[in-house]
PDB file of C-alpha atoms and ligand atoms in Angstrom:
ATOM      1  CA  MET A   1      34.124 116.668 -18.948  1.00 35.00           C
ATOM      2  CA  SER A   2      30.705 115.532 -17.840  1.00 36.00           C
ATOM      3  CA  ALA A   3      30.381 112.574 -15.480  1.00 38.00           C
ATOM      4  CA  ARG A   4      30.078 109.288 -17.315  1.00 44.00           C
ATOM      5  CA  ALA A   5      30.276 105.578 -16.762  1.00 48.00           C
ATOM      6  CA  ASP A   6      32.847 104.688 -19.417  1.00 68.00           C
ATOM      7  CA  GLU A   7      35.732 103.307 -17.418  1.00 87.00           C
ATOM      8  CA  ILE A   8      38.164 103.290 -20.314  1.00 91.00           C
ATOM      9  CA  PHE A   9      37.466 106.895 -21.107  1.00 95.00           C
ATOM     10  CA  GLU A  10      37.990 108.055 -17.519  1.00 94.00           C
ATOM     11  CA  GLN A  11      41.043 105.911 -16.957  1.00 95.00           C
ATOM     12  CA  HIS A  12      43.056 107.192 -19.920  1.00 97.00           C
ATOM     13  CA  PHE A  13      41.805 110.776 -20.149  1.00 97.00           C
ATOM     14  CA  GLU A  14      44.087 113.752 -20.766  1.00 98.00           C
ATOM     15  CA  ASP A  15      42.822 117.348 -20.773  1.00 98.00           C
ATOM     16  CA  ILE A  16      43.886 119.131 -23.971  1.00 97.00           C
ATOM     17  CA  HIS A  17      43.761 122.499 -22.181  1.00 96.00           C
ATOM     18  CA  LEU A  18      46.429 121.729 -19.574  1.00 97.00           C
ATOM     19  CA  PRO A  19      50.176 122.386 -20.155  1.00 97.00           C
ATOM     20  CA  ASP A  20      52.613 119.957 -21.796  1.00 96.00           C
ATOM     21  CA  LEU A  21      49.917 118.107 -23.692  1.00 97.00           C
ATOM     22  CA  ALA A  22      52.313 116.306 -26.057  1.00 97.00           C
ATOM     23  CA  GLY A  23      54.499 115.254 -23.114  1.00 97.00           C
ATOM     24  CA  ARG A  24      51.539 113.855 -21.206  1.00 98.00           C
ATOM     25  CA  ILE A  25      50.187 112.064 -24.265  1.00 98.00           C
ATOM     26  CA  GLY A  26      53.622 110.590 -25.018  1.00 98.00           C
ATOM     27  CA  GLU A  27      53.846 109.254 -21.485  1.00 97.00           C
ATOM     28  CA  ARG A  28      50.426 107.619 -21.802  1.00 98.00           C
ATOM     29  CA  LEU A  29      51.275 106.071 -25.154  1.00 98.00           C
ATOM     30  CA  ARG A  30      54.525 104.613 -23.819  1.00 98.00           C
ATOM     31  CA  GLY A  31      52.680 103.312 -20.767  1.00 97.00           C
ATOM     32  CA  SER A  32      49.186 102.045 -21.533  1.00 97.00           C
ATOM     33  CA  GLY A  33      49.273 102.770 -25.278  1.00 98.00           C
ATOM     34  CA  VAL A  34      45.965 104.638 -25.260  1.00 98.00           C
ATOM     35  CA  VAL A  35      44.780 108.185 -24.546  1.00 98.00           C
ATOM     36  CA  THR A  36      41.246 109.563 -24.455  1.00 98.00           C
ATOM     37  CA  LEU A  37      40.512 113.205 -25.116  1.00 98.00           C
ATOM     38  CA  ASP A  38      37.676 115.642 -25.628  1.00 98.00           C
ATOM     39  CA  GLY A  39      37.185 119.073 -27.200  1.00 97.00           C
ATOM     40  CA  LEU A  40      37.758 117.651 -30.687  1.00 98.00           C
ATOM     41  CA  LYS A  41      34.416 118.138 -32.396  1.00 94.00           C
ATOM     42  CA  ALA A  42      35.527 120.408 -35.224  1.00 96.00           C
ATOM     43  CA  ARG A  43      37.852 119.233 -37.943  1.00 97.00           C
ATOM     44  CA  ALA A  44      40.236 122.146 -37.251  1.00 97.00           C
ATOM     45  CA  GLN A  45      40.520 121.117 -33.584  1.00 97.00           C
ATOM     46  CA  VAL A  46      41.346 117.563 -34.608  1.00 98.00           C
ATOM     47  CA  LEU A  47      43.953 118.744 -37.088  1.00 98.00           C
ATOM     48  CA  ASP A  48      45.619 121.076 -34.565  1.00 97.00           C
ATOM     49  CA  LEU A  49      46.071 118.221 -32.125  1.00 98.00           C
ATOM     50  CA  VAL A  50      47.084 115.637 -34.695  1.00 98.00           C
ATOM     51  CA  ARG A  51      49.761 117.894 -36.180  1.00 97.00           C
ATOM     52  CA  MET A  52      51.251 118.309 -32.702  1.00 97.00           C
ATOM     53  CA  LEU A  53      51.597 114.546 -32.325  1.00 98.00           C
ATOM     54  CA  MET A  54      52.208 112.885 -35.656  1.00 98.00           C
ATOM     55  CA  THR A  55      53.212 113.100 -39.262  1.00 98.00           C
ATOM     56  CA  ILE A  56      49.921 112.268 -40.917  1.00 97.00           C
ATOM     57  CA  LEU A  57      49.999 109.368 -43.361  1.00 97.00           C
ATOM     58  CA  PRO A  58      47.442 110.167 -46.057  1.00 94.00           C
ATOM     59  CA  GLN A  59      45.265 107.236 -47.110  1.00 92.00           C
ATOM     60  CA  CYS A  60      43.410 106.520 -50.336  1.00 89.00           C
ATOM     61  CA  ASP A  61      40.196 107.428 -48.531  1.00 90.00           C
ATOM     62  CA  SER A  62      41.482 110.564 -46.780  1.00 93.00           C
ATOM     63  CA  ASP A  63      40.834 114.176 -47.706  1.00 95.00           C
ATOM     64  CA  PRO A  64      43.597 116.595 -48.793  1.00 96.00           C
ATOM     65  CA  ASP A  65      44.379 117.466 -45.151  1.00 96.00           C
ATOM     66  CA  GLY A  66      45.041 113.778 -44.424  1.00 96.00           C
ATOM     67  CA  LEU A  67      41.965 113.154 -42.258  1.00 97.00           C
ATOM     68  CA  THR A  68      39.428 110.505 -43.224  1.00 96.00           C
ATOM     69  CA  VAL A  69      35.747 111.001 -42.456  1.00 96.00           C
ATOM     70  CA  ILE A  70      34.347 107.707 -41.172  1.00 95.00           C
ATOM     71  CA  ARG A  71      30.626 107.534 -41.902  1.00 93.00           C
ATOM     72  CA  ASP A  72      28.049 105.349 -43.587  1.00 88.00           C
ATOM     73  CA  THR A  73      28.347 106.417 -47.210  1.00 87.00           C
ATOM     74  CA  GLY A  74      25.528 104.127 -48.327  1.00 80.00           C
ATOM     75  CA  ARG A  75      27.829 102.999 -51.147  1.00 78.00           C
ATOM     76  CA  HIS A  76      30.196 100.579 -49.418  1.00 74.00           C
ATOM     77  CA  ALA A  77      27.817  98.016 -47.903  1.00 69.00           C
ATOM     78  CA  GLY A  78      29.276  94.524 -48.237  1.00 69.00           C
ATOM     79  CA  GLN A  79      32.539  95.660 -49.842  1.00 75.00           C
ATOM     80  CA  VAL A  80      35.487  93.790 -48.367  1.00 73.00           C
ATOM     81  CA  GLY A  81      37.969  96.182 -46.789  1.00 77.00           C
ATOM     82  CA  PHE A  82      35.500  99.082 -46.666  1.00 79.00           C
ATOM     83  CA  ALA A  83      33.433  98.094 -43.645  1.00 81.00           C
ATOM     84  CA  GLY A  84      34.318 101.391 -41.966  1.00 83.00           C
ATOM     85  CA  PHE A  85      32.134 103.183 -44.491  1.00 85.00           C
ATOM     86  CA  GLY A  86      29.033 101.147 -43.725  1.00 89.00           C
ATOM     87  CA  ASN A  87      26.975 100.871 -40.532  1.00 92.00           C
ATOM     88  CA  GLY A  88      27.594  97.240 -39.592  1.00 93.00           C
ATOM     89  CA  GLU A  89      29.609  95.713 -36.793  1.00 94.00           C
ATOM     90  CA  ILE A  90      33.390  95.627 -37.294  1.00 94.00           C
ATOM     91  CA  LEU A  91      35.308  93.001 -35.330  1.00 96.00           C
ATOM     92  CA  PRO A  92      38.506  93.876 -33.430  1.00 98.00           C
ATOM     93  CA  HIS A  93      41.438  94.585 -35.740  1.00 98.00           C
ATOM     94  CA  THR A  94      44.526  96.690 -36.071  1.00 98.00           C
ATOM     95  CA  GLU A  95      44.539  99.338 -38.760  1.00 97.00           C
ATOM     96  CA  ARG A  96      46.192  98.748 -42.152  1.00 96.00           C
ATOM     97  CA  SER A  97      47.337  95.218 -41.302  1.00 97.00           C
ATOM     98  CA  GLY A  98      47.986  94.523 -44.974  1.00 96.00           C
ATOM     99  CA  VAL A  99      50.880  96.949 -45.393  1.00 96.00           C
ATOM    100  CA  ALA A 100      54.490  96.277 -44.448  1.00 95.00           C
ATOM    101  CA  ARG A 101      54.570  99.077 -41.865  1.00 96.00           C
ATOM    102  CA  PRO A 102      51.156  99.827 -40.401  1.00 97.00           C
ATOM    103  CA  PRO A 103      50.792 103.352 -39.019  1.00 98.00           C
ATOM    104  CA  ARG A 104      51.865 103.520 -35.394  1.00 98.00           C
ATOM    105  CA  LEU A 105      49.194 105.954 -34.258  1.00 98.00           C
ATOM    106  CA  MET A 106      45.482 106.163 -34.898  1.00 98.00           C
ATOM    107  CA  LEU A 107      43.241 108.925 -33.624  1.00 98.00           C
ATOM    108  CA  LEU A 108      39.474 108.642 -33.920  1.00 98.00           C
ATOM    109  CA  ALA A 109      37.434 111.701 -32.930  1.00 98.00           C
ATOM    110  CA  CYS A 110      33.654 111.790 -32.812  1.00 98.00           C
ATOM    111  CA  ALA A 111      31.995 114.634 -34.732  1.00 97.00           C
ATOM    112  CA  ARG A 112      28.511 113.163 -34.386  1.00 97.00           C
ATOM    113  CA  PRO A 113      27.485 110.064 -32.409  1.00 97.00           C
ATOM    114  CA  ALA A 114      25.098 107.418 -33.700  1.00 97.00           C
ATOM    115  CA  ASP A 115      21.409 107.433 -32.811  1.00 97.00           C
ATOM    116  CA  THR A 116      21.712 103.865 -31.543  1.00 97.00           C
ATOM    117  CA  GLY A 117      24.761 101.615 -31.219  1.00 96.00           C
ATOM    118  CA  GLY A 118      28.093 102.613 -32.740  1.00 96.00           C
ATOM    119  CA  GLU A 119      30.050 102.062 -29.520  1.00 96.00           C
ATOM    120  CA  CYS A 120      33.813 101.835 -30.012  1.00 96.00           C
ATOM    121  CA  VAL A 121      35.541  98.711 -28.744  1.00 96.00           C
ATOM    122  CA  LEU A 122      39.154  98.727 -27.608  1.00 97.00           C
ATOM    123  CA  VAL A 123      41.283  95.707 -26.741  1.00 97.00           C
ATOM    124  CA  ASP A 124      44.783  95.861 -25.282  1.00 97.00           C
ATOM    125  CA  GLY A 125      46.971  93.530 -27.345  1.00 98.00           C
ATOM    126  CA  GLN A 126      49.487  93.376 -24.518  1.00 98.00           C
ATOM    127  CA  ALA A 127      46.824  91.836 -22.268  1.00 98.00           C
ATOM    128  CA  VAL A 128      45.790  89.410 -25.010  1.00 98.00           C
ATOM    129  CA  HIS A 129      49.411  88.379 -25.531  1.00 98.00           C
ATOM    130  CA  ALA A 130      49.949  87.884 -21.791  1.00 98.00           C
ATOM    131  CA  ASP A 131      46.711  85.892 -21.546  1.00 98.00           C
ATOM    132  CA  LEU A 132      47.864  83.489 -24.262  1.00 98.00           C
ATOM    133  CA  ALA A 133      51.378  83.302 -22.803  1.00 97.00           C
ATOM    134  CA  ALA A 134      49.889  82.224 -19.472  1.00 97.00           C
ATOM    135  CA  HIS A 135      47.117  79.939 -20.659  1.00 96.00           C
ATOM    136  CA  ASN A 136      47.770  78.723 -24.183  1.00 97.00           C
ATOM    137  CA  ARG A 137      51.413  78.760 -25.092  1.00 97.00           C
ATOM    138  CA  GLU A 138      50.846  76.560 -28.132  1.00 98.00           C
ATOM    139  CA  ALA A 139      48.435  79.074 -29.635  1.00 98.00           C
ATOM    140  CA  LEU A 140      50.800  81.959 -28.927  1.00 98.00           C
ATOM    141  CA  ASP A 141      53.708  80.162 -30.572  1.00 98.00           C
ATOM    142  CA  ALA A 142      51.662  79.295 -33.665  1.00 98.00           C
ATOM    143  CA  LEU A 143      50.375  82.856 -33.984  1.00 98.00           C
ATOM    144  CA  SER A 144      53.901  84.232 -33.524  1.00 98.00           C
ATOM    145  CA  ALA A 145      55.549  82.006 -36.133  1.00 98.00           C
ATOM    146  CA  ARG A 146      56.957  83.705 -39.184  1.00 97.00           C
ATOM    147  CA  ARG A 147      54.837  83.510 -42.340  1.00 97.00           C
ATOM    148  CA  SER A 148      51.823  82.262 -40.395  1.00 98.00           C
ATOM    149  CA  ALA A 149      49.353  84.990 -41.391  1.00 98.00           C
ATOM    150  CA  PHE A 150      48.577  86.922 -44.552  1.00 97.00           C
ATOM    151  CA  PHE A 151      46.622  90.153 -44.315  1.00 97.00           C
ATOM    152  CA  GLY A 152      45.268  92.214 -47.189  1.00 95.00           C
ATOM    153  CA  GLY A 153      44.650  91.700 -50.904  1.00 90.00           C
ATOM    154  CA  GLY A 154      47.071  90.517 -53.578  1.00 86.00           C
ATOM    155  CA  ASP A 155      49.743  92.956 -52.433  1.00 91.00           C
ATOM    156  CA  GLY A 156      49.119  92.259 -48.760  1.00 96.00           C
ATOM    157  CA  HIS A 157      51.519  91.398 -45.964  1.00 97.00           C
ATOM    158  CA  LEU A 158      52.818  87.944 -45.082  1.00 97.00           C
ATOM    159  CA  GLY A 159      53.843  87.880 -41.418  1.00 97.00           C
ATOM    160  CA  SER A 160      52.241  86.910 -38.140  1.00 98.00           C
ATOM    161  CA  VAL A 161      49.732  88.148 -35.591  1.00 98.00           C
ATOM    162  CA  PHE A 162      52.466  88.661 -32.989  1.00 98.00           C
ATOM    163  CA  SER A 163      55.949  89.661 -34.185  1.00 98.00           C
ATOM    164  CA  GLU A 164      59.031  89.961 -32.024  1.00 96.00           C
ATOM    165  CA  VAL A 165      60.634  93.355 -32.531  1.00 97.00           C
ATOM    166  CA  GLY A 166      63.594  92.996 -30.134  1.00 95.00           C
ATOM    167  CA  ASN A 167      64.282  93.627 -26.447  1.00 94.00           C
ATOM    168  CA  GLY A 168      61.441  91.351 -25.379  1.00 95.00           C
ATOM    169  CA  ARG A 169      58.943  93.502 -27.224  1.00 98.00           C
ATOM    170  CA  VAL A 170      56.190  92.424 -29.583  1.00 98.00           C
ATOM    171  CA  ALA A 171      54.059  94.110 -32.255  1.00 98.00           C
ATOM    172  CA  LEU A 172      50.507  93.066 -33.099  1.00 98.00           C
ATOM    173  CA  ARG A 173      48.595  92.992 -36.359  1.00 98.00           C
ATOM    174  CA  PHE A 174      45.224  91.312 -36.900  1.00 98.00           C
ATOM    175  CA  ARG A 175      41.987  91.479 -38.806  1.00 97.00           C
ATOM    176  CA  GLN A 176      38.961  89.208 -38.940  1.00 95.00           C
ATOM    177  CA  ASP A 177      37.417  89.836 -42.347  1.00 93.00           C
ATOM    178  CA  ALA A 178      37.895  88.103 -45.692  1.00 92.00           C
ATOM    179  CA  LEU A 179      41.328  89.732 -46.031  1.00 94.00           C
ATOM    180  CA  ALA A 180      42.874  87.550 -43.323  1.00 96.00           C
ATOM    181  CA  ARG A 181      44.350  84.121 -44.010  1.00 97.00           C
ATOM    182  CA  PHE A 182      46.376  81.830 -41.772  1.00 98.00           C
ATOM    183  CA  SER A 183      48.821  78.969 -42.194  1.00 98.00           C
ATOM    184  CA  PRO A 184      47.556  75.429 -41.484  1.00 98.00           C
ATOM    185  CA  GLU A 185      49.546  75.538 -38.219  1.00 98.00           C
ATOM    186  CA  ALA A 186      48.111  78.886 -37.059  1.00 98.00           C
ATOM    187  CA  SER A 187      44.554  78.435 -38.319  1.00 98.00           C
ATOM    188  CA  PRO A 188      43.321  76.104 -35.531  1.00 98.00           C
ATOM    189  CA  HIS A 189      44.403  78.691 -32.940  1.00 98.00           C
ATOM    190  CA  VAL A 190      42.579  81.707 -34.343  1.00 98.00           C
ATOM    191  CA  SER A 191      39.430  80.864 -32.352  1.00 98.00           C
ATOM    192  CA  THR A 192      41.562  80.792 -29.183  1.00 98.00           C
ATOM    193  CA  LEU A 193      42.911  84.219 -30.072  1.00 98.00           C
ATOM    194  CA  ARG A 194      39.404  85.537 -30.706  1.00 98.00           C
ATOM    195  CA  ALA A 195      38.266  84.242 -27.333  1.00 98.00           C
ATOM    196  CA  ALA A 196      41.219  85.964 -25.626  1.00 98.00           C
ATOM    197  CA  ILE A 197      40.397  89.198 -27.442  1.00 98.00           C
ATOM    198  CA  GLU A 198      36.813  88.982 -26.208  1.00 97.00           C
ATOM    199  CA  ARG A 199      38.016  88.537 -22.612  1.00 96.00           C
ATOM    200  CA  HIS A 200      39.858  91.850 -22.755  1.00 96.00           C
ATOM    201  CA  ARG A 201      37.445  94.041 -24.693  1.00 94.00           C
ATOM    202  CA  GLY A 202      36.255  97.336 -23.348  1.00 94.00           C
ATOM    203  CA  GLU A 203      33.646  99.635 -24.833  1.00 94.00           C
ATOM    204  CA  LEU A 204      33.248 103.356 -24.963  1.00 94.00           C
ATOM    205  CA  ARG A 205      30.484 105.456 -26.402  1.00 94.00           C
ATOM    206  CA  LEU A 206      32.130 108.589 -27.718  1.00 97.00           C
ATOM    207  CA  ALA A 207      30.082 111.746 -27.399  1.00 97.00           C
ATOM    208  CA  SER A 208      30.533 114.600 -29.829  1.00 98.00           C
ATOM    209  CA  GLY A 209      34.075 115.981 -29.447  1.00 98.00           C
ATOM    210  CA  GLU A 210      35.437 112.933 -27.642  1.00 98.00           C
ATOM    211  CA  ALA A 211      38.272 110.903 -29.099  1.00 98.00           C
ATOM    212  CA  PHE A 212      40.759 108.153 -28.512  1.00 98.00           C
ATOM    213  CA  LEU A 213      44.348 107.848 -29.658  1.00 98.00           C
ATOM    214  CA  ILE A 214      45.939 104.391 -29.731  1.00 98.00           C
ATOM    215  CA  ASP A 215      49.240 102.689 -30.386  1.00 98.00           C
ATOM    216  CA  ASN A 216      48.115 100.715 -33.430  1.00 98.00           C
ATOM    217  CA  HIS A 217      50.923  98.173 -32.944  1.00 98.00           C
ATOM    218  CA  ARG A 218      49.390  97.246 -29.579  1.00 98.00           C
ATOM    219  CA  TRP A 219      45.655  98.038 -29.394  1.00 98.00           C
ATOM    220  CA  LEU A 220      42.848  96.513 -31.430  1.00 98.00           C
ATOM    221  CA  HIS A 221      39.762  98.528 -32.177  1.00 98.00           C
ATOM    222  CA  ALA A 222      36.258  97.635 -33.301  1.00 97.00           C
ATOM    223  CA  ARG A 223      32.789  99.094 -33.629  1.00 96.00           C
ATOM    224  CA  ARG A 224      29.246  98.002 -32.906  1.00 96.00           C
ATOM    225  CA  ALA A 225      26.593  98.322 -35.601  1.00 96.00           C
ATOM    226  CA  PHE A 226      24.691 101.596 -35.529  1.00 96.00           C
ATOM    227  CA  THR A 227      21.840 103.663 -36.859  1.00 95.00           C
ATOM    228  CA  GLY A 228      21.937 107.370 -37.611  1.00 96.00           C
ATOM    229  CA  LEU A 229      24.430 109.787 -39.092  1.00 96.00           C
ATOM    230  CA  ARG A 230      27.441 108.762 -36.994  1.00 96.00           C
ATOM    231  CA  ARG A 231      30.524 110.655 -38.182  1.00 97.00           C
ATOM    232  CA  LEU A 232      34.123 110.502 -36.983  1.00 97.00           C
ATOM    233  CA  HIS A 233      37.441 111.976 -38.064  1.00 98.00           C
ATOM    234  CA  ARG A 234      40.315 109.544 -38.323  1.00 98.00           C
ATOM    235  CA  ALA A 235      44.034 110.283 -38.526  1.00 98.00           C
ATOM    236  CA  LEU A 236      46.785 107.727 -39.037  1.00 98.00           C
ATOM    237  CA  GLY A 237      50.394 108.693 -38.606  1.00 98.00           C
ATOM    238  CA  ILE A 238      53.960 108.371 -37.449  1.00 98.00           C
ATOM    239  CA  PRO A 239      54.732 109.739 -33.962  1.00 98.00           C
ATOM    240  CA  LEU A 240      56.657 113.004 -33.806  1.00 98.00           C
ATOM    241  CA  PRO A 241      59.631 113.095 -31.384  1.00 96.00           C
ATOM    242  CA  ALA A 242      57.461 114.505 -28.575  1.00 92.00           C
ATOM    243  CA  VAL A 243      55.517 111.233 -28.452  1.00 97.00           C
ATOM    244  CA  ALA A 244      58.280 108.879 -29.643  1.00 96.00           C
ATOM    245  CA  LEU A 245      57.628 105.208 -28.880  1.00 97.00           C
ATOM    246  CA  PRO A 246      59.962 102.219 -28.723  1.00 97.00           C
ATOM    247  CA  PRO A 247      59.006  99.442 -31.184  1.00 98.00           C
ATOM    248  CA  GLY A 248      56.052  97.281 -30.150  1.00 98.00           C
ATOM    249  CA  PHE A 249      54.976  96.640 -26.557  1.00 98.00           C
ATOM    250  CA  GLU A 250      56.638  94.883 -23.665  1.00 97.00           C
ATOM    251  CA  ALA A 251      55.758  91.181 -23.619  1.00 97.00           C
ATOM    252  CA  LYS A 252      54.476  90.365 -20.137  1.00 90.00           C
ATOM    253  CA  GLY A 253      54.853  86.923 -18.655  1.00 72.00           C
ATOM    254  CA  ARG A 254      56.666  84.279 -20.599  1.00 57.00           C
ATOM    255  CA  LYS A 255      58.808  85.275 -23.533  1.00 51.00           C
ATOM    256  CA  ALA A 256      57.237  85.181 -26.989  1.00 45.00           C
ATOM    257  CA  CYS A 257      58.359  82.560 -29.479  1.00 46.00           C
ATOM    258  CA  ALA A 258      60.946  83.764 -31.974  1.00 45.00           C
ATOM    259  CA  ALA A 259      60.261  80.992 -34.481  1.00 40.00           C
TER     260      ALA A 259
HETATM  261 FE1  FE2 B   1      39.735 100.279 -38.271  1.00 93.37          FE
END
C-alpha cells in the first residue's frame, strides 16, 4: 500500500494477501468493528472476499450477485431514501435502519474515486455512546428508550437509536433524512446526538481498490458531496462463522438505560 495520510485507513488495515485473512478480519470486527483493505478494484475480487466473510443479503438495488453499484445514476436526485445514487452529501447513518434486523456487515469498495470530494466518513458508535454516557446522560436515556425512534417508510422500524442487546452491550441504528422520526421525549436530544457524532467523525478518501468493512450495528458511515464518475461496490450481509460477532458493542462507561 502506498504511503498516505488517512489515519483511519492505516490504523485498521489488513493485507488480503497474508494468511488467515478471515481470522484477522474477525478479530478486528470484534475489537474495533472496522477493517480497511485494498486490492479490491474488480468486482470479482470484491465478491471473492465478501463470500469468505458473509452471507450476502441481496437488496432491491443490488445486482444478481448481491453487490450494489453505488454511483450517481442521474435519476435519483432528491428522492428520499435513494441519496446513495446521487452525488450529494449523505449525513452519518447506519445502513437499512428501517428494517427489523439491519445487516450486520457492510463492505464498501472503491472501483473509481471521485474527481473532487466523495470522501467517506466513519463514526464509531461506541465512542458516541460513551461520550453521551459521560456528558449527557439525559440525552442517552431518551435516545435509548423503547419506541423513541421510527426509521423508514410506512413499513419501517419503531425502536430506538441505542438498544440494549444484553450483557451490557448495545446496538445502534440512526439516519438523518426524512425517513427518521423521534418521540417528543427523544426529539430535543437529537441535536446533542448529532454534535456527539461530529466529535467522533473520521474521514478517508478511498483510492481505487481500497475498501472498508464495518460492523453496521456499531459504526455510522457518511459521504461528502462529489463530482465525477465515483463508483463503489457495496455488500451487505450476515457474518459467516469465521467472523462471528456477539450482538452489538460493549457499552463503555456508565450502563445504558434499559427503559
Ligand atoms: Fe449508507
